[in-house]
XYZ file of N, CA and C in Angstrom:
321
model
N 0.821 -1.192 0.000
C 0.000 0.000 0.000
C 0.863 1.253 0.000
N 1.900 1.297 0.846
C 2.774 2.472 0.889
C 3.491 2.655 -0.427
N 3.861 1.555 -1.091
C 4.555 1.636 -2.373
C 3.689 2.363 -3.392
N 2.389 2.062 -3.424
C 1.482 2.733 -4.355
C 1.404 4.225 -4.055
N 1.371 4.581 -2.789
C 1.295 5.991 -2.422
C 2.539 6.750 -2.853
N 3.714 6.084 -2.782
C 4.954 6.762 -3.135
C 5.112 6.961 -4.634
N 4.349 6.256 -5.437
C 4.426 6.458 -6.882
C 3.962 7.867 -7.247
N 3.071 8.405 -6.493
C 2.580 9.743 -6.735
C 3.032 10.608 -5.561
N 3.988 11.525 -5.824
C 4.564 12.308 -4.724
C 3.529 13.134 -3.975
N 2.502 13.625 -4.683
C 1.470 14.403 -3.993
C 0.745 13.535 -2.969
N 0.401 12.319 -3.363
C -0.243 11.409 -2.413
C 0.694 11.076 -1.270
N 1.967 10.890 -1.585
C 2.942 10.561 -0.537
C 3.082 11.706 0.450
N 3.123 12.927 -0.042
C 3.227 14.078 0.866
C 2.012 14.159 1.788
N 0.842 13.905 1.229
C -0.362 13.925 2.049
C -0.359 12.783 3.064
N 0.265 11.663 2.706
C 0.292 10.486 3.578
C 1.414 10.537 4.597
N 2.280 11.510 4.508
C 3.448 11.567 5.379
C 3.071 11.472 6.853
N 1.975 12.053 7.215
C 1.558 12.030 8.611
C 1.230 10.615 9.076
N 0.907 9.742 8.152
C 0.510 8.385 8.491
C 1.658 7.397 8.387
N 2.698 7.725 7.631
C 3.791 6.791 7.381
C 5.086 7.366 7.945
N 5.821 6.561 8.727
C 7.128 7.010 9.192
C 8.228 6.036 8.788
N 7.837 4.787 8.461
C 8.795 3.771 8.047
C 8.297 3.144 6.745
N 9.217 2.963 5.815
C 8.886 2.334 4.548
C 9.643 1.017 4.456
N 8.902 -0.104 4.449
C 9.517 -1.421 4.306
C 9.730 -1.696 2.821
N 10.963 -2.007 2.449
C 11.270 -2.322 1.060
C 11.448 -3.838 0.967
N 10.497 -4.478 0.329
C 10.432 -5.938 0.259
C 11.342 -6.485 -0.838
N 11.610 -7.789 -0.794
C 12.390 -8.407 -1.865
C 11.723 -8.175 -3.221
N 12.539 -8.095 -4.251
C 12.014 -7.890 -5.601
C 11.936 -6.438 -6.016
N 12.442 -5.526 -5.201
C 12.397 -4.101 -5.525
C 13.758 -3.540 -5.936
N 14.671 -4.388 -6.352
C 16.024 -3.932 -6.704
C 16.000 -2.905 -7.836
N 15.168 -3.125 -8.843
C 15.121 -2.193 -9.982
C 14.561 -0.836 -9.589
N 13.611 -0.804 -8.693
C 12.994 0.449 -8.283
C 13.586 1.049 -7.021
N 14.690 0.472 -6.553
C 15.254 0.895 -5.274
C 15.663 2.364 -5.273
N 16.303 2.823 -6.324
C 16.753 4.220 -6.372
C 15.577 5.187 -6.236
N 14.480 4.906 -6.908
C 13.297 5.775 -6.826
C 12.691 5.750 -5.423
N 12.642 4.565 -4.812
C 12.111 4.468 -3.452
C 12.993 5.214 -2.454
N 14.315 5.113 -2.627
C 15.232 5.812 -1.726
C 15.141 7.318 -1.900
N 15.003 7.771 -3.136
C 14.870 9.212 -3.397
C 13.610 9.751 -2.718
N 12.501 9.030 -2.890
C 11.242 9.455 -2.255
C 11.363 9.440 -0.737
N 12.034 8.429 -0.192
C 12.161 8.348 1.267
C 13.015 9.483 1.818
N 14.060 9.881 1.085
C 14.872 11.026 1.527
C 14.047 12.307 1.459
N 13.306 12.478 0.360
C 12.487 13.685 0.201
C 11.423 13.800 1.284
N 10.861 12.659 1.679
C 9.750 12.645 2.633
C 10.171 12.326 4.066
N 11.469 12.117 4.272
C 12.011 11.766 5.592
C 11.337 10.522 6.160
N 11.288 9.474 5.327
C 10.781 8.174 5.752
C 11.969 7.261 5.995
N 12.019 6.617 7.121
C 13.085 5.672 7.415
C 12.807 4.378 6.660
N 13.790 3.917 5.879
C 13.612 2.695 5.104
C 14.100 1.486 5.896
N 13.414 0.365 5.693
C 13.678 -0.883 6.400
C 13.589 -2.022 5.403
N 14.441 -3.031 5.550
C 14.395 -4.178 4.647
C 14.924 -5.436 5.318
N 14.603 -6.555 4.738
C 15.167 -7.829 5.147
C 16.227 -8.316 4.168
N 16.628 -7.452 3.237
C 17.620 -7.794 2.214
C 18.915 -7.036 2.531
N 19.929 -7.705 3.078
C 21.170 -7.021 3.457
C 21.812 -6.212 2.323
N 21.732 -6.698 1.078
C 22.325 -5.959 -0.037
C 21.664 -4.602 -0.236
N 20.373 -4.504 0.046
C 19.679 -3.218 -0.090
C 20.245 -2.195 0.893
N 20.690 -2.635 2.065
C 21.287 -1.717 3.043
C 22.595 -1.167 2.478
N 23.374 -2.017 1.850
C 24.614 -1.551 1.220
C 24.327 -0.567 0.091
N 23.146 -0.691 -0.513
C 22.773 0.171 -1.630
C 22.022 1.427 -1.192
N 21.747 1.583 0.116
C 21.155 2.830 0.582
C 19.962 2.749 1.499
N 19.427 1.570 1.764
C 18.338 1.448 2.735
C 18.925 1.685 4.122
N 18.186 2.360 4.977
C 18.718 2.761 6.284
C 18.909 1.602 7.260
N 17.932 0.704 7.358
C 17.973 -0.355 8.361
C 17.633 -1.688 7.708
N 18.399 -2.702 8.082
C 18.125 -4.040 7.573
C 18.275 -5.073 8.664
N 17.622 -6.189 8.442
C 17.739 -7.329 9.333
C 18.291 -8.470 8.488
N 19.354 -9.084 8.956
C 19.962 -10.181 8.230
C 20.406 -11.270 9.179
N 21.097 -12.243 8.648
C 21.634 -13.334 9.449
C 23.140 -13.387 9.262
N 23.843 -13.622 10.365
C 25.279 -13.845 10.338
C 25.534 -15.094 11.162
N 25.946 -16.170 10.512
C 26.137 -17.465 11.161
C 24.876 -17.893 11.901
N 23.748 -17.766 11.223
C 22.425 -18.152 11.739
C 21.979 -17.345 12.949
N 22.577 -16.190 13.185
C 22.155 -15.297 14.264
C 21.624 -14.013 13.646
N 20.528 -13.480 14.192
C 19.984 -12.233 13.650
C 20.983 -11.083 13.783
N 20.970 -10.239 12.798
C 21.903 -9.120 12.761
C 21.146 -7.865 12.327
N 21.357 -6.779 13.040
C 20.784 -5.487 12.663
C 21.848 -4.749 11.867
N 21.484 -4.314 10.658
C 22.390 -3.562 9.790
C 21.890 -2.137 9.688
N 22.795 -1.174 9.818
C 22.402 0.227 9.702
C 23.350 0.930 8.747
N 22.770 1.562 7.723
C 23.525 2.431 6.822
C 23.340 3.833 7.408
N 24.313 4.273 8.168
C 24.187 5.519 8.934
C 24.013 6.740 8.039
N 24.724 6.792 6.921
C 24.592 7.933 6.004
C 23.165 8.019 5.457
N 22.603 6.882 5.076
C 21.229 6.873 4.564
C 20.227 7.232 5.654
N 20.428 6.690 6.848
C 19.511 6.992 7.945
C 19.476 8.492 8.218
N 20.637 9.110 8.237
C 20.689 10.565 8.474
C 20.046 11.334 7.330
N 20.267 10.897 6.085
C 19.663 11.572 4.939
C 18.143 11.452 4.963
N 17.640 10.388 5.588
C 16.201 10.177 5.690
C 15.619 10.828 6.946
N 16.465 11.514 7.701
C 15.997 12.235 8.877
C 15.900 11.387 10.129
N 16.610 10.271 10.169
C 16.543 9.365 11.309
C 17.828 9.455 12.133
N 17.673 9.465 13.433
C 18.815 9.524 14.340
C 18.650 8.402 15.365
N 19.582 7.454 15.359
C 19.473 6.300 16.244
C 20.205 6.532 17.561
N 19.680 5.935 18.599
C 20.291 5.986 19.919
C 21.611 5.215 19.894
N 22.574 5.667 20.654
C 23.892 5.033 20.709
C 23.813 3.580 21.150
N 22.855 3.233 22.002
C 22.735 1.844 22.459
C 22.363 0.911 21.304
N 21.565 1.383 20.361
C 21.247 0.580 19.182
C 22.469 0.460 18.278
N 23.185 1.550 18.085
C 24.361 1.530 17.220
C 25.443 0.595 17.762
N 25.508 0.430 19.071
C 26.505 -0.470 19.669
C 26.224 -1.941 19.343
N 24.969 -2.315 19.257
C 24.649 -3.721 18.992
C 24.446 -4.012 17.504
N 24.348 -2.986 16.697
C 24.131 -3.159 15.256
C 25.462 -3.201 14.513
N 25.398 -3.676 13.282
C 26.528 -3.573 12.369
C 26.297 -2.315 11.551
N 27.142 -1.333 11.757
C 26.985 -0.052 11.066
C 27.820 -0.093 9.794
N 27.146 0.102 8.672
C 27.819 0.085 7.375
C 28.227 1.496 6.991
N 29.389 1.598 6.417
C 29.900 2.905 5.996
C 29.511 3.168 4.549
N 28.264 2.877 4.216
C 27.784 3.107 2.854
C 27.439 4.557 2.630
N 27.121 4.861 1.391
C 26.707 6.203 1.019
C 25.198 6.244 0.906
N 24.630 7.402 1.212
C 23.210 7.564 0.992
C 22.997 7.835 -0.501
N 21.770 7.788 -0.963
C 21.467 7.951 -2.371
C 21.984 9.276 -2.917
N 21.781 10.381 -2.200
C 22.231 11.680 -2.698
C 23.753 11.738 -2.816
N 24.482 11.038 -1.932
C 25.941 10.986 -2.042
C 26.378 10.095 -3.197
N 25.642 9.007 -3.457
C 25.970 8.121 -4.562
C 25.825 8.846 -5.891
N 24.823 9.701 -6.009
C 24.591 10.433 -7.254
C 25.728 11.405 -7.553
N 26.394 11.919 -6.503
C 27.493 12.867 -6.696
C 28.789 12.178 -7.112
N 28.900 10.876 -6.818
C 30.152 10.155 -7.111
C 30.236 9.813 -8.574
């Protein structure tokens, strides 16, 4: 449902009050750049279960490392999306030194 709203920026802006997190599901690799751009514009924190998407700019991901759950955070993307995490979360997460979408476009 949120994906449909983000296709039309006017609808997304109106929906901003209702949405604070955007889950990016598997199968969205081709549209990832557009979803990340919209999330930065609207200050929506992105979340995924696909670790590669975090490396590509999603703010928060959940993955497995040796069959143990792992929290992944792309700090640059999280900040670009207007999200600020508590230090206690950053201590237990794997923080990736990736670039946010706007920084990737400049490279």
